[in-house]
PDB file of C-alpha atoms in Angstrom:
ATOM      1  CA  UNK A1434     123.384 130.486  91.659  1.00 41.00           C
ATOM      2  CA  UNK A1435     120.839 127.732  90.903  1.00 56.00           C
ATOM      3  CA  UNK A1436     118.786 127.833  87.749  1.00 62.00           C
ATOM      4  CA  UNK A1437     115.958 126.002  89.492  1.00 62.00           C
ATOM      5  CA  UNK A1438     112.945 128.326  90.072  1.00 68.00           C
ATOM      6  CA  UNK A1439     110.079 128.059  92.477  1.00 72.00           C
ATOM      7  CA  UNK A1440     107.877 127.242  89.533  1.00 76.00           C
ATOM      8  CA  UNK A1441     110.194 124.353  88.595  1.00 74.00           C
ATOM      9  CA  UNK A1442     110.235 122.910  92.069  1.00 73.00           C
ATOM     10  CA  UNK A1443     107.365 124.253  94.144  1.00 73.00           C
ATOM     11  CA  UNK A1444     107.190 123.670  97.856  1.00 76.00           C
ATOM     12  CA  UNK A1445     105.035 124.884 100.794  1.00 76.00           C
ATOM     13  CA  UNK A1446     107.684 126.056 103.211  1.00 77.00           C
ATOM     14  CA  UNK A1447     109.824 122.994 103.829  1.00 82.00           C
ATOM     15  CA  UNK A1448     107.063 120.666 102.683  1.00 89.00           C
ATOM     16  CA  UNK A1449     106.864 119.034  99.273  1.00 88.00           C
ATOM     17  CA  UNK A1450     104.048 120.559  97.230  1.00 79.00           C
ATOM     18  CA  UNK A1451     101.714 117.589  96.626  1.00 90.00           C
ATOM     19  CA  UNK A1452     102.594 115.086  99.369  1.00 91.00           C
ATOM     20  CA  UNK A1453     102.796 117.765 102.060  1.00 91.00           C
ATOM     21  CA  UNK A1454     105.731 116.199 103.821  1.00 95.00           C
ATOM     22  CA  UNK A1455     109.195 117.351 104.794  1.00 93.00           C
ATOM     23  CA  UNK A1456     112.437 115.591 105.558  1.00 95.00           C
ATOM     24  CA  UNK A1457     112.260 113.538 108.791  1.00 95.00           C
ATOM     25  CA  UNK A1458     108.580 112.743 108.364  1.00 96.00           C
ATOM     26  CA  UNK A1459     109.079 109.781 105.967  1.00 97.00           C
ATOM     27  CA  UNK A1460     110.946 106.550 106.751  1.00 97.00           C
ATOM     28  CA  UNK A1461     113.473 105.056 104.399  1.00 97.00           C
ATOM     29  CA  UNK A1462     111.275 101.932 104.016  1.00 98.00           C
ATOM     30  CA  UNK A1463     108.030 102.848 102.225  1.00 98.00           C
ATOM     31  CA  UNK A1464     104.972 100.702 101.310  1.00 98.00           C
ATOM     32  CA  UNK A1465     103.105 102.397  98.430  1.00 98.00           C
ATOM     33  CA  UNK A1466      99.413 101.650  97.922  1.00 97.00           C
ATOM     34  CA  UNK A1467      96.966 103.152  95.376  1.00 94.00           C
ATOM     35  CA  UNK A1468      93.877 103.505  97.522  1.00 95.00           C
ATOM     36  CA  UNK A1469      94.155 106.124 100.300  1.00 95.00           C
ATOM     37  CA  UNK A1470      91.872 103.940 102.451  1.00 95.00           C
ATOM     38  CA  UNK A1471      94.483 101.174 102.364  1.00 97.00           C
ATOM     39  CA  UNK A1472      97.033 103.235 104.340  1.00 97.00           C
ATOM     40  CA  UNK A1473      94.976 102.770 107.538  1.00 97.00           C
ATOM     41  CA  UNK A1474      94.796  99.008 106.913  1.00 97.00           C
ATOM     42  CA  UNK A1475      98.520  98.909 106.657  1.00 98.00           C
ATOM     43  CA  UNK A1476      99.198 101.145 109.659  1.00 98.00           C
ATOM     44  CA  UNK A1477      96.720  99.137 111.759  1.00 97.00           C
ATOM     45  CA  UNK A1478      99.272  96.273 111.778  1.00 98.00           C
ATOM     46  CA  UNK A1479     102.048  98.422 113.143  1.00 98.00           C
ATOM     47  CA  UNK A1480     103.179  98.771 116.754  1.00 98.00           C
ATOM     48  CA  UNK A1481     102.823 102.575 116.808  1.00 98.00           C
ATOM     49  CA  UNK A1482     101.912 105.475 114.471  1.00 98.00           C
ATOM     50  CA  UNK A1483     103.847 108.784 114.858  1.00 97.00           C
ATOM     51  CA  UNK A1484     102.417 110.740 111.925  1.00 97.00           C
ATOM     52  CA  UNK A1485      99.241 110.757 109.807  1.00 96.00           C
ATOM     53  CA  UNK A1486      98.609 113.281 107.012  1.00 96.00           C
ATOM     54  CA  UNK A1487      96.344 113.607 103.989  1.00 95.00           C
ATOM     55  CA  UNK A1488      96.749 116.124 101.163  1.00 93.00           C
ATOM     56  CA  UNK A1489      94.809 115.777  97.946  1.00 90.00           C
ATOM     57  CA  UNK A1490      94.487 112.037  97.164  1.00 89.00           C
ATOM     58  CA  UNK A1491      97.749 111.344  99.022  1.00 96.00           C
ATOM     59  CA  UNK A1492      97.481 109.859 102.459  1.00 97.00           C
ATOM     60  CA  UNK A1493     100.572 109.093 104.574  1.00 97.00           C
ATOM     61  CA  UNK A1494     101.329 107.287 107.846  1.00 98.00           C
ATOM     62  CA  UNK A1495     104.717 106.858 109.438  1.00 98.00           C
ATOM     63  CA  UNK A1496     105.279 104.576 112.469  1.00 98.00           C
ATOM     64  CA  UNK A1497     107.046 101.608 113.807  1.00 98.00           C
ATOM     65  CA  UNK A1498     106.646  97.903 112.907  1.00 98.00           C
ATOM     66  CA  UNK A1499     108.675  95.223 114.706  1.00 97.00           C
ATOM     67  CA  UNK A1500     111.452  97.668 115.362  1.00 96.00           C
ATOM     68  CA  UNK A1501     111.498  99.146 111.847  1.00 98.00           C
ATOM     69  CA  UNK A1502     110.575 102.719 111.117  1.00 98.00           C
ATOM     70  CA  UNK A1503     108.150 102.518 108.191  1.00 98.00           C
ATOM     71  CA  UNK A1504     105.884 104.794 106.029  1.00 98.00           C
ATOM     72  CA  UNK A1505     102.810 103.784 104.118  1.00 98.00           C
ATOM     73  CA  UNK A1506     101.673 106.199 101.400  1.00 98.00           C
ATOM     74  CA  UNK A1507      98.838 106.208  98.846  1.00 97.00           C
ATOM     75  CA  UNK A1508      99.733 107.278  95.263  1.00 96.00           C
ATOM     76  CA  UNK A1509      96.288 107.243  93.658  1.00 93.00           C
ATOM     77  CA  UNK A1510      95.785 105.420  90.421  1.00 95.00           C
ATOM     78  CA  UNK A1511      98.147 105.675  87.423  1.00 95.00           C
ATOM     79  CA  UNK A1512     101.765 106.228  86.593  1.00 96.00           C
ATOM     80  CA  UNK A1513     101.354 109.942  86.431  1.00 96.00           C
ATOM     81  CA  UNK A1514     100.447 109.941  90.153  1.00 96.00           C
ATOM     82  CA  UNK A1515     103.329 107.570  90.980  1.00 97.00           C
ATOM     83  CA  UNK A1516     105.697 109.900  89.260  1.00 97.00           C
ATOM     84  CA  UNK A1517     104.658 112.901  91.375  1.00 96.00           C
ATOM     85  CA  UNK A1518     104.845 110.968  94.650  1.00 97.00           C
ATOM     86  CA  UNK A1519     108.252 109.388  93.936  1.00 97.00           C
ATOM     87  CA  UNK A1520     109.806 112.605  92.652  1.00 96.00           C
ATOM     88  CA  UNK A1521     108.823 114.384  95.812  1.00 95.00           C
ATOM     89  CA  UNK A1522     109.734 111.481  98.155  1.00 97.00           C
ATOM     90  CA  UNK A1523     113.195 111.284  96.660  1.00 96.00           C
ATOM     91  CA  UNK A1524     113.680 115.033  97.602  1.00 94.00           C
ATOM     92  CA  UNK A1525     113.246 114.325 101.291  1.00 95.00           C
ATOM     93  CA  UNK A1526     114.802 110.856 101.676  1.00 96.00           C
ATOM     94  CA  UNK A1527     118.196 109.425 101.026  1.00 94.00           C
ATOM     95  CA  UNK A1528     118.192 105.649 100.248  1.00 94.00           C
ATOM     96  CA  UNK A1529     114.517 104.613 100.243  1.00 96.00           C
ATOM     97  CA  UNK A1530     113.242 101.110  99.527  1.00 98.00           C
ATOM     98  CA  UNK A1531     109.796 101.087  97.934  1.00 98.00           C
ATOM     99  CA  UNK A1532     107.350  98.166  97.867  1.00 98.00           C
ATOM    100  CA  UNK A1533     104.054  98.593  96.048  1.00 98.00           C
ATOM    101  CA  UNK A1534     101.136  96.607  97.533  1.00 98.00           C
ATOM    102  CA  UNK A1535      98.285  96.678  94.982  1.00 97.00           C
ATOM    103  CA  UNK A1536      95.555  94.971  93.033  1.00 97.00           C
ATOM    104  CA  UNK A1537      95.583  93.767  89.476  1.00 97.00           C
ATOM    105  CA  UNK A1538      93.874  91.682  86.809  1.00 97.00           C
ATOM    106  CA  UNK A1539      95.267  88.244  86.113  1.00 98.00           C
ATOM    107  CA  UNK A1540      96.026  87.332  82.592  1.00 98.00           C
ATOM    108  CA  UNK A1541      97.211  83.731  82.879  1.00 98.00           C
ATOM    109  CA  UNK A1542      94.609  80.919  83.575  1.00 97.00           C
ATOM    110  CA  UNK A1543      96.637  79.351  86.298  1.00 97.00           C
ATOM    111  CA  UNK A1544      96.450  82.445  88.495  1.00 98.00           C
ATOM    112  CA  UNK A1545      93.463  82.166  90.761  1.00 97.00           C
ATOM    113  CA  UNK A1546      91.336  85.019  92.058  1.00 97.00           C
ATOM    114  CA  UNK A1547      93.004  86.116  95.279  1.00 97.00           C
ATOM    115  CA  UNK A1548      96.408  84.841  94.407  1.00 98.00           C
ATOM    116  CA  UNK A1549      99.360  87.190  94.709  1.00 98.00           C
ATOM    117  CA  UNK A1550     101.623  88.128  91.845  1.00 98.00           C
ATOM    118  CA  UNK A1551     105.173  89.303  92.515  1.00 98.00           C
ATOM    119  CA  UNK A1552     106.384  91.414  89.561  1.00 98.00           C
ATOM    120  CA  UNK A1553     109.760  90.604  88.001  1.00 98.00           C
ATOM    121  CA  UNK A1554     109.430  93.600  85.709  1.00 98.00           C
ATOM    122  CA  UNK A1555     106.856  95.640  83.861  1.00 98.00           C
ATOM    123  CA  UNK A1556     105.735  96.093  80.284  1.00 98.00           C
ATOM    124  CA  UNK A1557     105.511  99.858  79.734  1.00 98.00           C
ATOM    125  CA  UNK A1558     102.065 100.446  78.250  1.00 97.00           C
ATOM    126  CA  UNK A1559     102.103 104.053  79.433  1.00 97.00           C
ATOM    127  CA  UNK A1560     103.974 107.211  78.385  1.00 96.00           C
ATOM    128  CA  UNK A1561     104.813 108.778  81.746  1.00 97.00           C
ATOM    129  CA  UNK A1562     108.154 107.045  81.800  1.00 98.00           C
ATOM    130  CA  UNK A1563     108.939 108.224  78.179  1.00 97.00           C
ATOM    131  CA  UNK A1564     109.662 111.604  79.656  1.00 97.00           C
ATOM    132  CA  UNK A1565     112.608 110.035  81.632  1.00 98.00           C
ATOM    133  CA  UNK A1566     113.947 107.258  79.378  1.00 98.00           C
ATOM    134  CA  UNK A1567     113.846 106.031  75.802  1.00 97.00           C
ATOM    135  CA  UNK A1568     111.070 103.586  74.782  1.00 92.00           C
ATOM    136  CA  UNK A1569     113.370 100.502  74.961  1.00 94.00           C
ATOM    137  CA  UNK A1570     114.483 101.135  78.576  1.00 97.00           C
ATOM    138  CA  UNK A1571     113.443  98.161  80.744  1.00 98.00           C
ATOM    139  CA  UNK A1572     111.249  98.523  83.883  1.00 98.00           C
ATOM    140  CA  UNK A1573     112.739  95.942  86.253  1.00 98.00           C
ATOM    141  CA  UNK A1574     112.044  95.170  89.887  1.00 98.00           C
ATOM    142  CA  UNK A1575     115.053  95.065  92.209  1.00 98.00           C
ATOM    143  CA  UNK A1576     116.061  91.417  92.684  1.00 96.00           C
ATOM    144  CA  UNK A1577     116.434  91.824  96.536  1.00 96.00           C
ATOM    145  CA  UNK A1578     112.835  93.039  96.733  1.00 97.00           C
ATOM    146  CA  UNK A1579     111.604  90.145  94.552  1.00 97.00           C
ATOM    147  CA  UNK A1580     113.489  87.630  96.676  1.00 95.00           C
ATOM    148  CA  UNK A1581     112.246  89.230  99.929  1.00 96.00           C
ATOM    149  CA  UNK A1582     108.583  89.135  98.785  1.00 97.00           C
ATOM    150  CA  UNK A1583     108.904  85.562  97.615  1.00 97.00           C
ATOM    151  CA  UNK A1584     110.402  84.519 100.893  1.00 96.00           C
ATOM    152  CA  UNK A1585     107.658  86.393 102.673  1.00 97.00           C
ATOM    153  CA  UNK A1586     104.975  84.624 100.743  1.00 97.00           C
ATOM    154  CA  UNK A1587     106.402  81.207 101.340  1.00 96.00           C
ATOM    155  CA  UNK A1588     106.932  81.844 105.096  1.00 95.00           C
ATOM    156  CA  UNK A1589     103.294  83.015 105.375  1.00 97.00           C
ATOM    157  CA  UNK A1590     101.945  80.190 103.259  1.00 97.00           C
ATOM    158  CA  UNK A1591     100.432  82.511 100.661  1.00 98.00           C
ATOM    159  CA  UNK A1592      99.824  81.300  97.129  1.00 98.00           C
ATOM    160  CA  UNK A1593     101.824  83.483  94.751  1.00 98.00           C
ATOM    161  CA  UNK A1594     103.184  83.672  91.167  1.00 98.00           C
ATOM    162  CA  UNK A1595     106.279  85.361  89.699  1.00 98.00           C
ATOM    163  CA  UNK A1596     105.932  87.155  86.386  1.00 98.00           C
ATOM    164  CA  UNK A1597     105.871  90.119  84.181  1.00 98.00           C
ATOM    165  CA  UNK A1598     103.304  92.874  84.925  1.00 98.00           C
ATOM    166  CA  UNK A1599     101.708  95.002  82.274  1.00 98.00           C
ATOM    167  CA  UNK A1600     101.329  98.620  83.349  1.00 98.00           C
ATOM    168  CA  UNK A1601      98.596 100.425  81.492  1.00 96.00           C
ATOM    169  CA  UNK A1602      97.870 104.119  81.357  1.00 95.00           C
ATOM    170  CA  UNK A1603      94.164 103.642  82.375  1.00 93.00           C
ATOM    171  CA  UNK A1604      91.570 101.132  83.398  1.00 93.00           C
ATOM    172  CA  UNK A1605      89.120 100.802  80.511  1.00 92.00           C
ATOM    173  CA  UNK A1606      90.335 101.134  76.897  1.00 93.00           C
ATOM    174  CA  UNK A1607      94.064 101.113  77.928  1.00 91.00           C
ATOM    175  CA  UNK A1608      93.404  97.638  79.303  1.00 93.00           C
ATOM    176  CA  UNK A1609      91.308  96.511  76.358  1.00 93.00           C
ATOM    177  CA  UNK A1610      87.929  96.691  78.180  1.00 93.00           C
ATOM    178  CA  UNK A1611      85.006  97.152  75.838  1.00 88.00           C
ATOM    179  CA  UNK A1612      82.729 100.124  76.665  1.00 88.00           C
ATOM    180  CA  UNK A1613      79.079 100.740  75.773  1.00 90.00           C
ATOM    181  CA  UNK A1614      79.584 104.309  74.633  1.00 94.00           C
ATOM    182  CA  UNK A1615      83.345 104.642  73.838  1.00 93.00           C
ATOM    183  CA  UNK A1616      85.513 103.079  71.133  1.00 93.00           C
ATOM    184  CA  UNK A1617      88.326 100.737  72.137  1.00 94.00           C
ATOM    185  CA  UNK A1618      91.337 100.928  69.904  1.00 94.00           C
ATOM    186  CA  UNK A1619      92.953  97.692  71.098  1.00 94.00           C
ATOM    187  CA  UNK A1620      90.182  95.366  72.130  1.00 94.00           C
ATOM    188  CA  UNK A1621      92.400  92.316  72.049  1.00 95.00           C
ATOM    189  CA  UNK A1622      95.130  93.766  74.274  1.00 96.00           C
ATOM    190  CA  UNK A1623      94.631  91.348  77.188  1.00 96.00           C
ATOM    191  CA  UNK A1624      94.786  88.322  74.894  1.00 96.00           C
ATOM    192  CA  UNK A1625      97.980  89.581  73.202  1.00 97.00           C
ATOM    193  CA  UNK A1626      99.624  90.119  76.549  1.00 97.00           C
ATOM    194  CA  UNK A1627      98.532  86.659  77.704  1.00 97.00           C
ATOM    195  CA  UNK A1628     100.118  85.103  74.634  1.00 97.00           C
ATOM    196  CA  UNK A1629     103.340  86.993  75.445  1.00 97.00           C
ATOM    197  CA  UNK A1630     103.376  85.508  78.865  1.00 98.00           C
ATOM    198  CA  UNK A1631     102.489  88.631  80.856  1.00 98.00           C
ATOM    199  CA  UNK A1632     101.022  87.629  84.244  1.00 98.00           C
ATOM    200  CA  UNK A1633      98.825  90.555  85.261  1.00 98.00           C
ATOM    201  CA  UNK A1634      97.710  94.092  84.354  1.00 98.00           C
ATOM    202  CA  UNK A1635      97.764  97.174  86.643  1.00 98.00           C
ATOM    203  CA  UNK A1636      98.505 100.852  86.355  1.00 97.00           C
ATOM    204  CA  UNK A1637     101.550 101.806  88.493  1.00 97.00           C
ATOM    205  CA  UNK A1638     104.571  99.457  88.543  1.00 98.00           C
ATOM    206  CA  UNK A1639     106.464 100.502  85.428  1.00 98.00           C
ATOM    207  CA  UNK A1640     106.857 104.121  86.726  1.00 98.00           C
ATOM    208  CA  UNK A1641     107.940 102.752  90.126  1.00 98.00           C
ATOM    209  CA  UNK A1642     110.597 100.529  88.644  1.00 98.00           C
ATOM    210  CA  UNK A1643     111.960 103.005  86.122  1.00 98.00           C
ATOM    211  CA  UNK A1644     112.327 105.916  88.552  1.00 98.00           C
ATOM    212  CA  UNK A1645     113.716 103.735  91.279  1.00 98.00           C
ATOM    213  CA  UNK A1646     116.268 102.312  88.889  1.00 98.00           C
ATOM    214  CA  UNK A1647     117.291 105.786  87.646  1.00 98.00           C
ATOM    215  CA  UNK A1648     117.808 106.900  91.296  1.00 98.00           C
ATOM    216  CA  UNK A1649     119.681 103.658  92.256  1.00 97.00           C
ATOM    217  CA  UNK A1650     117.004 102.645  94.670  1.00 98.00           C
ATOM    218  CA  UNK A1651     115.262  99.288  95.420  1.00 98.00           C
ATOM    219  CA  UNK A1652     111.707  98.793  94.435  1.00 98.00           C
ATOM    220  CA  UNK A1653     109.237  95.928  93.904  1.00 98.00           C
ATOM    221  CA  UNK A1654     105.573  95.108  93.604  1.00 98.00           C
ATOM    222  CA  UNK A1655     103.249  92.485  94.985  1.00 98.00           C
ATOM    223  CA  UNK A1656      99.627  92.547  93.729  1.00 98.00           C
ATOM    224  CA  UNK A1657      96.486  90.580  94.537  1.00 98.00           C
ATOM    225  CA  UNK A1658      94.508  89.278  91.556  1.00 98.00           C
ATOM    226  CA  UNK A1659      91.082  90.970  91.819  1.00 98.00           C
ATOM    227  CA  UNK A1660      90.032  89.992  88.310  1.00 96.00           C
ATOM    228  CA  UNK A1661      90.644  86.995  86.133  1.00 96.00           C
ATOM    229  CA  UNK A1662      90.633  88.297  82.542  1.00 95.00           C
ATOM    230  CA  UNK A1663      90.634  84.806  81.071  1.00 94.00           C
ATOM    231  CA  UNK A1664      87.173  83.883  82.319  1.00 94.00           C
ATOM    232  CA  UNK A1665      85.884  87.289  83.203  1.00 93.00           C
ATOM    233  CA  UNK A1666      85.419  86.676  86.931  1.00 95.00           C
ATOM    234  CA  UNK A1667      85.916  89.307  89.636  1.00 95.00           C
ATOM    235  CA  UNK A1668      86.671  89.133  93.327  1.00 95.00           C
ATOM    236  CA  UNK A1669      84.151  90.742  95.693  1.00 95.00           C
ATOM    237  CA  UNK A1670      83.136  90.976  99.341  1.00 97.00           C
ATOM    238  CA  UNK A1671      84.954  89.057 102.023  1.00 97.00           C
ATOM    239  CA  UNK A1672      87.079  87.210  99.523  1.00 97.00           C
ATOM    240  CA  UNK A1673      88.432  90.514  98.181  1.00 97.00           C
ATOM    241  CA  UNK A1674      89.151  91.788 101.663  1.00 97.00           C
ATOM    242  CA  UNK A1675      91.062  88.583 102.539  1.00 98.00           C
ATOM    243  CA  UNK A1676      93.137  88.933  99.360  1.00 97.00           C
ATOM    244  CA  UNK A1677      93.953  92.533 100.224  1.00 98.00           C
ATOM    245  CA  UNK A1678      94.984  91.498 103.741  1.00 98.00           C
ATOM    246  CA  UNK A1679      97.298  88.786 102.365  1.00 98.00           C
ATOM    247  CA  UNK A1680      98.924  91.265 100.033  1.00 98.00           C
ATOM    248  CA  UNK A1681      99.449  93.757 102.841  1.00 98.00           C
ATOM    249  CA  UNK A1682     100.902  91.006 105.038  1.00 98.00           C
ATOM    250  CA  UNK A1683     103.310  89.889 102.302  1.00 98.00           C
ATOM    251  CA  UNK A1684     104.412  93.481 101.667  1.00 98.00           C
ATOM    252  CA  UNK A1685     105.041  94.155 105.257  1.00 98.00           C
ATOM    253  CA  UNK A1686     106.974  90.898 105.848  1.00 97.00           C
ATOM    254  CA  UNK A1687     109.043  91.454 102.705  1.00 97.00           C
ATOM    255  CA  UNK A1688     110.071  95.017 103.501  1.00 98.00           C
ATOM    256  CA  UNK A1689     110.885  93.895 107.079  1.00 97.00           C
ATOM    257  CA  UNK A1690     113.215  91.239 105.660  1.00 95.00           C
ATOM    258  CA  UNK A1691     115.009  93.908 103.669  1.00 96.00           C
ATOM    259  CA  UNK A1692     115.378  96.114 106.787  1.00 96.00           C
ATOM    260  CA  UNK A1693     116.847  93.177 108.695  1.00 94.00           C
ATOM    261  CA  UNK A1694     119.274  92.506 105.797  1.00 93.00           C
ATOM    262  CA  UNK A1695     120.332  96.165 105.844  1.00 93.00           C
ATOM    263  CA  UNK A1696     121.004  96.021 109.541  1.00 91.00           C
ATOM    264  CA  UNK A1697     123.059  92.863 109.142  1.00 88.00           C
ATOM    265  CA  UNK A1698     120.741  90.768 111.244  1.00 70.00           C
ATOM    266  CA  UNK A1699     120.554  88.166 108.566  1.00 60.00           C
ATOM    267  CA  UNK A1700     124.190  87.092 108.032  1.00 55.00           C
ATOM    268  CA  UNK A1701     123.687  86.044 104.365  1.00 62.00           C
ATOM    269  CA  UNK A1702     120.116  86.619 103.285  1.00 58.00           C
ATOM    270  CA  UNK A1703     120.731  86.063  99.579  1.00 62.00           C
ATOM    271  CA  UNK A1704     122.148  82.599 100.345  1.00 67.00           C
ATOM    272  CA  UNK A1705     119.024  81.826 102.463  1.00 62.00           C
ATOM    273  CA  UNK A1706     116.665  83.146  99.798  1.00 62.00           C
ATOM    274  CA  UNK A1707     118.513  81.270  97.050  1.00 62.00           C
ATOM    275  CA  UNK A1708     118.244  78.085  99.063  1.00 63.00           C
ATOM    276  CA  UNK A1709     114.550  78.652  99.617  1.00 59.00           C
ATOM    277  CA  UNK A1710     113.947  79.377  95.931  1.00 57.00           C
ATOM    278  CA  UNK A1711     116.022  76.322  95.064  1.00 60.00           C
ATOM    279  CA  UNK A1712     113.873  74.056  97.222  1.00 59.00           C
ATOM    280  CA  UNK A1713     110.801  75.602  95.508  1.00 55.00           C
ATOM    281  CA  UNK A1714     112.203  74.744  92.102  1.00 55.00           C
ATOM    282  CA  UNK A1715     112.911  71.218  93.295  1.00 55.00           C
ATOM    283  CA  UNK A1716     109.324  70.742  94.364  1.00 54.00           C
ATOM    284  CA  UNK A1717     108.072  71.262  90.817  1.00 46.00           C
TER     285      UNK A1717
END
């Protein structure tokens, strides 16, 4: 008899407790976004939508995109939200591929506002993942997802950068932002990360990478640079919407490449991606 109680693993009927989804309602290829409003922007690019559901801050759509069954789901902000969403998704799927499409603050001066950053891995500046692994455990994006996202950006002509992502546990003090009324314990955090070569700061990717790695699944992240922490500038209005659109397009194109690879439609995708990346290196 199982030792797992209802309190340990709550559900609502067959549905997972927080995401309100059951097996069959989620595709094996999942785009994760933070903002619930971004799910509609993703699904608006699809050929069809078969399911739409919202529960708490989690909004989900499942449909078809260029022959691929796909799901888009919001996680809300922070690694603690990502942990809940992934834990429940893994209960009702088998071999999911996760691509996070998000926003971030750039830490390196060569990254322009609106550019995309593809994460190679994440610096764990949060403690959610400490409840799964020891502090020295690395948070690494899956290489196939990195290659697919890079290939997608190059094919679409989108300016992008590869680098490490810092995942903070919050937006203000946890990212070194000074506040009028609250103390900031590490006011020089952004500068320290810049010196260490970290490309950008956000709040979700380390949990995505660690949990996916533990489950033997593929995961990666592409983020738009909404802020430039070097000069203090911030993206707004139409420019922000255009950057978000580019990030969504790159995420969709990248996850579709992975789907084609899994179907065997691309005879040797790693060779093609390696050749593409090799040409990029030769252009420098």
